mmCIF file of C-alpha atoms and ligand atoms in Angstrom:
data_model
loop_
_atom_site.group_PDB
_atom_site.id
_atom_site.type_symbol
_atom_site.label_atom_id
_atom_site.label_comp_id
_atom_site.label_asym_id
_atom_site.label_seq_id
_atom_site.Cartn_x
_atom_site.Cartn_y
_atom_site.Cartn_z
ATOM 1 C CA MET A 20 -21.983 -16.912 11.964
ATOM 2 C CA SER A 21 -19.462 -16.967 9.022
ATOM 3 C CA ALA A 22 -17.974 -13.714 7.864
ATOM 4 C CA ASN A 23 -18.641 -12.106 4.540
ATOM 5 C CA ILE A 24 -15.532 -12.103 2.404
ATOM 6 C CA MET A 25 -14.159 -9.034 1.231
ATOM 7 C CA ASP A 26 -12.792 -9.974 -2.215
ATOM 8 C CA GLY A 27 -9.926 -7.675 -2.900
ATOM 9 C CA LYS A 28 -8.912 -9.875 -6.085
ATOM 10 C CA ALA A 29 -12.164 -8.974 -7.482
ATOM 11 C CA VAL A 30 -12.419 -5.019 -6.766
ATOM 12 C CA ALA A 31 -8.843 -4.578 -7.736
ATOM 13 C CA ARG A 32 -9.552 -6.134 -11.254
ATOM 14 C CA SER A 33 -12.376 -3.836 -11.638
ATOM 15 C CA ILE A 34 -10.407 -0.702 -10.366
ATOM 16 C CA ARG A 35 -7.717 -1.899 -12.733
ATOM 17 C CA GLU A 36 -10.099 -2.073 -15.829
ATOM 18 C CA GLY A 37 -11.581 1.388 -14.950
ATOM 19 C CA LEU A 38 -7.872 2.652 -14.972
ATOM 20 C CA LYS A 39 -7.034 0.761 -18.259
ATOM 21 C CA GLU A 40 -9.965 3.029 -19.855
ATOM 22 C CA GLU A 41 -8.707 6.343 -18.122
ATOM 23 C CA VAL A 42 -5.138 5.602 -19.493
ATOM 24 C CA GLU A 43 -6.636 5.032 -23.212
ATOM 25 C CA GLY A 44 -8.389 8.554 -22.835
ATOM 26 C CA LEU A 45 -5.313 10.184 -21.417
ATOM 27 C CA LYS A 46 -3.276 8.769 -24.190
ATOM 28 C CA LYS A 47 -5.669 10.321 -27.098
ATOM 29 C CA LYS A 48 -4.807 13.655 -25.226
ATOM 30 C CA GLY A 49 -1.212 12.936 -25.476
ATOM 31 C CA ILE A 50 -0.495 11.978 -21.784
ATOM 32 C CA HIS A 51 0.954 8.789 -21.398
ATOM 33 C CA PRO A 52 1.582 8.049 -17.760
ATOM 34 C CA GLY A 53 4.753 6.247 -16.725
ATOM 35 C CA LEU A 54 6.314 4.512 -13.545
ATOM 36 C CA ALA A 55 9.774 3.702 -12.809
ATOM 37 C CA VAL A 56 10.736 0.862 -10.659
ATOM 38 C CA VAL A 57 14.082 0.847 -8.889
ATOM 39 C CA LEU A 58 15.455 -2.159 -7.341
ATOM 40 C CA VAL A 59 18.595 -2.339 -5.476
ATOM 41 C CA GLY A 60 19.860 -6.094 -4.913
ATOM 42 C CA GLU A 61 18.496 -9.515 -5.167
ATOM 43 C CA ASN A 62 15.964 -9.859 -2.215
ATOM 44 C CA PRO A 63 13.729 -12.680 -3.885
ATOM 45 C CA ALA A 64 10.241 -11.196 -2.685
ATOM 46 C CA SER A 65 11.166 -7.855 -3.643
ATOM 47 C CA MET A 66 12.299 -9.498 -7.298
ATOM 48 C CA VAL A 67 8.757 -11.007 -7.535
ATOM 49 C CA TYR A 68 6.935 -7.440 -6.185
ATOM 50 C CA VAL A 69 8.898 -5.633 -8.936
ATOM 51 C CA LYS A 70 8.174 -8.074 -11.564
ATOM 52 C CA ASN A 71 4.510 -7.940 -10.643
ATOM 53 C CA LYS A 72 4.311 -4.387 -10.561
ATOM 54 C CA GLY A 73 5.469 -4.083 -14.407
ATOM 55 C CA GLU A 74 3.230 -6.440 -15.367
ATOM 56 C CA ALA A 75 0.349 -4.594 -13.908
ATOM 57 C CA CYS A 76 1.499 -1.413 -15.533
ATOM 58 C CA ARG A 77 1.781 -2.729 -18.926
ATOM 59 C CA SER A 78 -1.728 -4.436 -18.526
ATOM 60 C CA ALA A 79 -3.206 -1.059 -17.796
ATOM 61 C CA GLY A 80 -1.425 0.616 -20.800
ATOM 62 C CA ILE A 81 1.213 2.358 -18.589
ATOM 63 C CA TYR A 82 4.716 2.758 -19.540
ATOM 64 C CA SER A 83 6.814 1.042 -16.998
ATOM 65 C CA GLU A 84 10.966 0.877 -16.666
ATOM 66 C CA GLU A 85 12.655 -1.254 -14.177
ATOM 67 C CA HIS A 86 16.091 -0.123 -12.958
ATOM 68 C CA LYS A 87 17.822 -3.389 -11.417
ATOM 69 C CA LEU A 88 20.913 -2.331 -9.622
ATOM 70 C CA PRO A 89 23.743 -4.219 -7.629
ATOM 71 C CA GLU A 90 23.481 -4.854 -4.203
ATOM 72 C CA GLU A 91 26.862 -3.140 -3.416
ATOM 73 C CA MET A 92 26.197 0.008 -5.535
ATOM 74 C CA LYS A 93 26.905 3.334 -3.833
ATOM 75 C CA GLU A 94 24.253 5.552 -2.317
ATOM 76 C CA ALA A 95 25.366 8.573 -4.466
ATOM 77 C CA ASP A 96 24.779 6.566 -7.976
ATOM 78 C CA LEU A 97 21.248 5.691 -6.423
ATOM 79 C CA LEU A 98 20.667 9.465 -5.774
ATOM 80 C CA ARG A 99 21.852 10.466 -9.320
ATOM 81 C CA LEU A 100 19.798 7.956 -10.922
ATOM 82 C CA ILE A 101 16.549 9.146 -9.006
ATOM 83 C CA ASP A 102 17.675 12.968 -9.926
ATOM 84 C CA GLN A 103 17.507 11.666 -13.407
ATOM 85 C CA LEU A 104 14.049 10.251 -12.975
ATOM 86 C CA ASN A 105 12.846 13.403 -11.033
ATOM 87 C CA LYS A 106 13.607 15.276 -14.653
ATOM 88 C CA ASP A 107 12.542 12.830 -16.720
ATOM 89 C CA PRO A 108 9.378 13.788 -18.530
ATOM 90 C CA ARG A 109 8.361 10.142 -19.507
ATOM 91 C CA ILE A 110 8.318 9.504 -15.817
ATOM 92 C CA HIS A 111 5.337 10.462 -13.595
ATOM 93 C CA GLY A 112 5.839 7.721 -10.763
ATOM 94 C CA ILE A 113 8.916 6.589 -9.119
ATOM 95 C CA LEU A 114 8.961 3.643 -6.483
ATOM 96 C CA VAL A 115 12.300 2.566 -4.920
ATOM 97 C CA GLN A 116 11.574 -1.123 -3.722
ATOM 98 C CA LEU A 117 12.054 -1.392 -0.007
ATOM 99 C CA PRO A 118 14.151 -2.967 1.975
ATOM 100 C CA LEU A 119 17.193 -1.031 0.700
ATOM 101 C CA PRO A 120 20.790 -2.549 1.289
ATOM 102 C CA ALA A 121 22.011 -1.702 5.094
ATOM 103 C CA HIS A 122 24.817 0.628 3.736
ATOM 104 C CA ILE A 123 22.231 2.954 1.974
ATOM 105 C CA ASN A 124 20.175 5.551 3.820
ATOM 106 C CA LYS A 125 16.733 4.697 3.192
ATOM 107 C CA GLU A 126 15.324 8.214 4.521
ATOM 108 C CA ARG A 127 17.775 9.879 2.222
ATOM 109 C CA VAL A 128 16.722 7.904 -0.843
ATOM 110 C CA LEU A 129 12.738 8.492 0.046
ATOM 111 C CA ALA A 130 13.588 11.988 0.322
ATOM 112 C CA SER A 131 15.127 12.381 -2.829
ATOM 113 C CA VAL A 132 11.926 11.421 -4.849
ATOM 114 C CA SER A 133 10.338 14.304 -6.184
ATOM 115 C CA PRO A 134 7.272 14.544 -3.880
ATOM 116 C CA GLU A 135 5.101 14.947 -7.140
ATOM 117 C CA LYS A 136 6.151 11.661 -8.277
ATOM 118 C CA ASP A 137 5.950 9.833 -5.020
ATOM 119 C CA VAL A 138 3.593 7.251 -5.918
ATOM 120 C CA ASP A 139 4.649 5.301 -2.598
ATOM 121 C CA GLY A 140 3.457 7.878 -0.737
ATOM 122 C CA PHE A 141 6.660 7.432 1.396
ATOM 123 C CA HIS A 142 8.195 11.201 0.984
ATOM 124 C CA GLU A 143 8.004 13.027 4.220
ATOM 125 C CA ILE A 144 6.075 15.851 2.451
ATOM 126 C CA ASN A 145 3.445 13.467 1.357
ATOM 127 C CA MET A 146 3.310 11.762 4.878
ATOM 128 C CA GLY A 147 3.233 15.578 6.224
ATOM 129 C CA ARG A 148 0.319 16.548 4.163
ATOM 130 C CA LEU A 149 -1.373 13.087 4.886
ATOM 131 C CA LEU A 150 -1.281 14.044 8.754
ATOM 132 C CA ILE A 151 -2.606 17.441 8.072
ATOM 133 C CA GLY A 152 -5.310 16.308 5.522
ATOM 134 C CA GLN A 153 -4.087 17.982 2.635
ATOM 135 C CA GLU A 154 -4.337 16.324 -0.875
ATOM 136 C CA GLY A 155 -1.418 14.376 -2.046
ATOM 137 C CA LEU A 156 -0.184 11.248 -2.839
ATOM 138 C CA VAL A 157 -0.477 8.410 -0.195
ATOM 139 C CA PRO A 158 0.781 4.988 0.543
ATOM 140 C CA CYS A 159 -0.908 2.189 -1.676
ATOM 141 C CA THR A 160 -1.776 -0.277 1.056
ATOM 142 C CA PRO A 161 -3.742 2.087 3.202
ATOM 143 C CA LEU A 162 -5.231 3.701 0.345
ATOM 144 C CA GLY A 163 -6.508 -0.018 -1.013
ATOM 145 C CA ILE A 164 -7.875 -0.521 2.560
ATOM 146 C CA MET A 165 -9.889 2.348 2.461
ATOM 147 C CA LYS A 166 -11.181 1.612 -0.995
ATOM 148 C CA LEU A 167 -12.178 -2.033 -0.158
ATOM 149 C CA LEU A 168 -14.178 -0.165 2.937
ATOM 150 C CA GLU A 169 -15.670 2.204 0.685
ATOM 151 C CA HIS A 170 -16.518 -0.624 -2.009
ATOM 152 C CA TYR A 171 -18.282 -2.811 0.391
ATOM 153 C CA HIS A 172 -20.116 0.409 2.073
ATOM 154 C CA ILE A 173 -18.969 -0.111 5.114
ATOM 155 C CA PRO A 174 -19.208 3.018 7.493
ATOM 156 C CA VAL A 175 -16.326 4.552 9.211
ATOM 157 C CA GLU A 176 -17.533 7.558 10.542
ATOM 158 C CA GLY A 177 -17.866 7.250 14.435
ATOM 159 C CA ARG A 178 -16.781 3.476 14.410
ATOM 160 C CA PHE A 179 -13.863 2.490 16.876
ATOM 161 C CA ALA A 180 -10.817 1.453 14.538
ATOM 162 C CA VAL A 181 -8.053 -0.438 16.038
ATOM 163 C CA VAL A 182 -4.719 -0.785 13.951
ATOM 164 C CA VAL A 183 -2.051 -3.578 14.994
ATOM 165 C CA GLY A 184 1.177 -2.254 13.742
ATOM 166 C CA ARG A 185 2.745 0.897 13.660
ATOM 167 C CA SER A 186 4.754 0.808 10.312
ATOM 168 C CA ASN A 187 5.579 4.068 8.222
ATOM 169 C CA ILE A 188 4.061 1.892 5.355
ATOM 170 C CA VAL A 189 0.831 0.863 6.726
ATOM 171 C CA GLY A 190 0.119 1.298 10.417
ATOM 172 C CA LYS A 191 0.536 4.621 10.649
ATOM 173 C CA PRO A 192 -0.854 6.078 7.491
ATOM 174 C CA VAL A 193 -4.013 4.002 7.602
ATOM 175 C CA ALA A 194 -4.599 5.231 11.151
ATOM 176 C CA MET A 195 -4.677 8.588 9.563
ATOM 177 C CA MET A 196 -6.802 8.059 6.974
ATOM 178 C CA LEU A 197 -9.189 6.255 9.370
ATOM 179 C CA LEU A 198 -9.236 9.452 11.258
ATOM 180 C CA GLN A 199 -9.823 11.900 8.321
ATOM 181 C CA ARG A 200 -12.794 9.607 7.716
ATOM 182 C CA ASN A 201 -13.779 10.508 11.534
ATOM 183 C CA ALA A 202 -13.311 7.012 12.987
ATOM 184 C CA THR A 203 -11.853 7.039 16.346
ATOM 185 C CA VAL A 204 -8.479 5.354 15.855
ATOM 186 C CA THR A 205 -6.252 3.532 18.459
ATOM 187 C CA ILE A 206 -3.122 2.202 17.464
ATOM 188 C CA CYS A 207 -1.506 -1.015 19.076
ATOM 189 C CA HIS A 208 2.075 -2.377 18.978
ATOM 190 C CA THR A 209 4.634 -4.341 20.658
ATOM 191 C CA ARG A 210 4.841 -2.432 23.915
ATOM 192 C CA THR A 211 0.721 -2.315 23.972
ATOM 193 C CA LYS A 212 -0.610 -4.015 27.153
ATOM 194 C CA ASN A 213 -3.769 -5.942 27.056
ATOM 195 C CA MET A 214 -3.845 -6.326 23.203
ATOM 196 C CA GLY A 215 -6.840 -8.516 23.128
ATOM 197 C CA GLU A 216 -8.868 -6.662 25.444
ATOM 198 C CA VAL A 217 -8.147 -3.250 23.152
ATOM 199 C CA CYS A 218 -9.017 -5.402 19.880
ATOM 200 C CA ARG A 219 -12.152 -6.810 21.316
ATOM 201 C CA MET A 220 -13.246 -3.208 21.294
ATOM 202 C CA ALA A 221 -12.914 -2.738 17.623
ATOM 203 C CA ASP A 222 -15.828 -2.388 15.045
ATOM 204 C CA ILE A 223 -13.055 -2.450 12.539
ATOM 205 C CA LEU A 224 -9.722 -4.085 13.031
ATOM 206 C CA ILE A 225 -6.508 -3.591 10.880
ATOM 207 C CA ALA A 226 -4.101 -6.209 11.411
ATOM 208 C CA ALA A 227 -0.794 -4.951 10.051
ATOM 209 C CA ALA A 228 2.073 -6.346 12.701
ATOM 210 C CA GLY A 229 3.946 -9.020 9.915
ATOM 211 C CA ARG A 230 3.184 -11.771 12.702
ATOM 212 C CA PRO A 231 1.360 -14.672 11.272
ATOM 213 C CA GLY A 232 -1.871 -15.854 13.043
ATOM 214 C CA MET A 233 -1.478 -13.233 15.922
ATOM 215 C CA ILE A 234 -5.259 -12.307 15.784
ATOM 216 C CA THR A 235 -7.232 -14.987 16.933
ATOM 217 C CA ALA A 236 -10.828 -15.151 17.229
ATOM 218 C CA ASP A 237 -11.125 -14.191 20.944
ATOM 219 C CA MET A 238 -9.382 -10.725 19.898
ATOM 220 C CA ILE A 239 -12.534 -10.010 17.697
ATOM 221 C CA ARG A 240 -15.592 -8.676 18.769
ATOM 222 C CA GLU A 241 -18.688 -10.435 17.208
ATOM 223 C CA GLY A 242 -19.415 -9.016 13.618
ATOM 224 C CA ALA A 243 -16.188 -7.055 13.553
ATOM 225 C CA VAL A 244 -14.797 -5.762 10.313
ATOM 226 C CA VAL A 245 -11.274 -7.666 9.933
ATOM 227 C CA ILE A 246 -8.608 -6.361 7.385
ATOM 228 C CA ASP A 247 -5.702 -8.596 7.186
ATOM 229 C CA VAL A 248 -2.507 -6.723 6.124
ATOM 230 C CA GLY A 249 0.062 -9.615 6.560
ATOM 231 C CA ILE A 250 1.372 -11.512 4.036
ATOM 232 C CA ASN A 251 3.851 -13.845 5.637
ATOM 233 C CA ARG A 252 5.423 -16.875 3.991
ATOM 234 C CA LEU A 253 5.459 -19.796 6.265
ATOM 235 C CA ASP A 254 8.413 -22.583 6.186
ATOM 236 C CA THR A 255 5.853 -24.480 4.313
ATOM 237 C CA GLY A 256 5.745 -22.176 1.564
ATOM 238 C CA LYS A 257 2.001 -21.241 2.016
ATOM 239 C CA LEU A 258 1.139 -17.598 2.491
ATOM 240 C CA ALA A 259 -0.583 -16.553 5.680
ATOM 241 C CA GLY A 260 -1.963 -13.309 7.084
ATOM 242 C CA ASP A 261 -1.584 -11.921 10.628
ATOM 243 C CA VAL A 262 -5.319 -13.064 11.448
ATOM 244 C CA ASP A 263 -5.993 -16.562 12.032
ATOM 245 C CA PHE A 264 -8.518 -16.747 9.203
ATOM 246 C CA GLU A 265 -10.477 -20.155 10.095
ATOM 247 C CA SER A 266 -11.488 -19.195 13.650
ATOM 248 C CA ALA A 267 -11.623 -15.413 13.061
ATOM 249 C CA SER A 268 -13.981 -16.066 9.980
ATOM 250 C CA LYS A 269 -16.885 -17.367 12.566
ATOM 251 C CA ARG A 270 -16.671 -14.514 14.631
ATOM 252 C CA ALA A 271 -16.254 -11.486 12.133
ATOM 253 C CA GLY A 272 -18.951 -9.966 10.243
ATOM 254 C CA TRP A 273 -16.385 -9.264 7.311
ATOM 255 C CA ILE A 274 -13.028 -10.382 6.582
ATOM 256 C CA THR A 275 -10.496 -9.907 3.905
ATOM 257 C CA PRO A 276 -8.596 -13.612 2.884
ATOM 258 C CA VAL A 277 -4.836 -13.964 2.430
ATOM 259 C CA PRO A 278 -4.017 -14.112 -0.293
ATOM 260 C CA GLY A 279 -6.700 -12.359 -2.423
ATOM 261 C CA GLY A 280 -7.663 -9.658 0.067
ATOM 262 C CA VAL A 281 -5.516 -6.355 0.425
ATOM 263 C CA GLY A 282 -2.581 -7.681 -1.522
ATOM 264 C CA PRO A 283 -4.222 -6.972 -4.953
ATOM 265 C CA MET A 284 -5.505 -3.791 -3.905
ATOM 266 C CA THR A 285 -1.963 -2.376 -3.209
ATOM 267 C CA ILE A 286 -0.994 -3.092 -6.968
ATOM 268 C CA ALA A 287 -4.175 -1.113 -8.326
ATOM 269 C CA MET A 288 -3.570 1.312 -5.897
ATOM 270 C CA LEU A 289 0.086 2.010 -7.431
ATOM 271 C CA LEU A 290 -1.329 2.181 -10.851
ATOM 272 C CA TYR A 291 -3.929 4.737 -9.483
ATOM 273 C CA ASN A 292 -1.375 6.767 -7.787
ATOM 274 C CA THR A 293 0.569 6.787 -11.147
ATOM 275 C CA VAL A 294 -2.440 7.751 -13.250
ATOM 276 C CA LYS A 295 -2.906 10.506 -10.434
ATOM 277 C CA ALA A 296 0.692 11.806 -10.739
ATOM 278 C CA ALA A 297 0.385 11.932 -14.583
ATOM 279 C CA LYS A 298 -2.722 14.044 -14.309
ATOM 280 C CA MET A 299 -1.304 16.237 -11.846
ATOM 281 C CA ALA A 300 1.900 16.585 -13.829
ATOM 282 C CA THR A 301 0.074 17.428 -17.166
ATOM 283 C CA GLY A 302 -2.717 19.675 -15.114
ATOM 284 C CA SER A 303 -5.325 17.266 -16.903
ATOM 285 C CA ASN A 304 -8.732 16.762 -14.729
ATOM 286 C CA PRO A 305 -7.363 16.041 -10.756
HETATM 287 N N1 GUN B 6 8.288 -3.154 0.261
HETATM 288 C C1 GUN B 6 7.372 -3.779 0.952
HETATM 289 N N2 GUN B 6 6.267 -2.965 0.757
HETATM 290 C C2 GUN B 6 6.481 -2.131 -0.131
HETATM 291 C C3 GUN B 6 5.719 -0.928 -0.774
HETATM 292 O O1 GUN B 6 4.732 -0.611 -0.986
HETATM 293 N N3 GUN B 6 6.773 0.240 -1.470
HETATM 294 C C4 GUN B 6 7.973 -0.452 -1.772
HETATM 295 N N4 GUN B 6 8.474 0.694 -2.547
HETATM 296 N N5 GUN B 6 8.536 -1.129 -1.205
HETATM 297 C C5 GUN B 6 7.943 -2.273 -0.474
#
């Protein structure tokens, strides 16, 4: 059997086209959604992400500004900038690109972003809202995964979902979203015993461990839905997911490729959250 491909690139494109139309409508009402992206230092991967995020905004008609700051900057100065952005009426979304330099306290910085402008959904208030099932801004990659499942009409309720990885950015929030949709959810991590056995029980398997090729075909139940969140740059320069696509695609029922799966959905959801934040700020239809 060969798995059906979940084409994140195509789904993201159609979401972005829909958002572009929505932004045009908002502008006619005098609302111009705006995103500020903050980058500290010169991490090459982060620089590419920030550039892509800015371009994606512009192509959807969203105002965007990039704040590129030196690696050695003081945390107090970063907090001051975020405070200004919190107060700036042109800005509805603020994204602080991670990782931050070691001398800057990530938790303090993320908590300084206004929860209403927290388009990454990383603020403790938004994380808490997600945990208790309250409306709020939620992290982009997990939201993109849920939108992909929805797009392909993949049922979630009552199904056994296994999430491999317990990061605050992906593993934990996606587990909460799956639970909210009435899946039975298990989270695996580096200390999990019999990982293969647990994964083989999954109807829906989310690989978000950041370890290239760690999910092999023998860990996948025949016909399972396999979502690969990994974006690992190999020494050869090639991108590889956490799933060994070659073998896994022969057993899975549905699978996301890398690249072209979850990655493009993340950016589409950043735009979605920015538009949502702009609507929330202006009391426009929620
Ligand atoms: N670094 C890696 N992924 C992300 C993300 O989703 N948001 C931010 N702000 N930084 C990241």
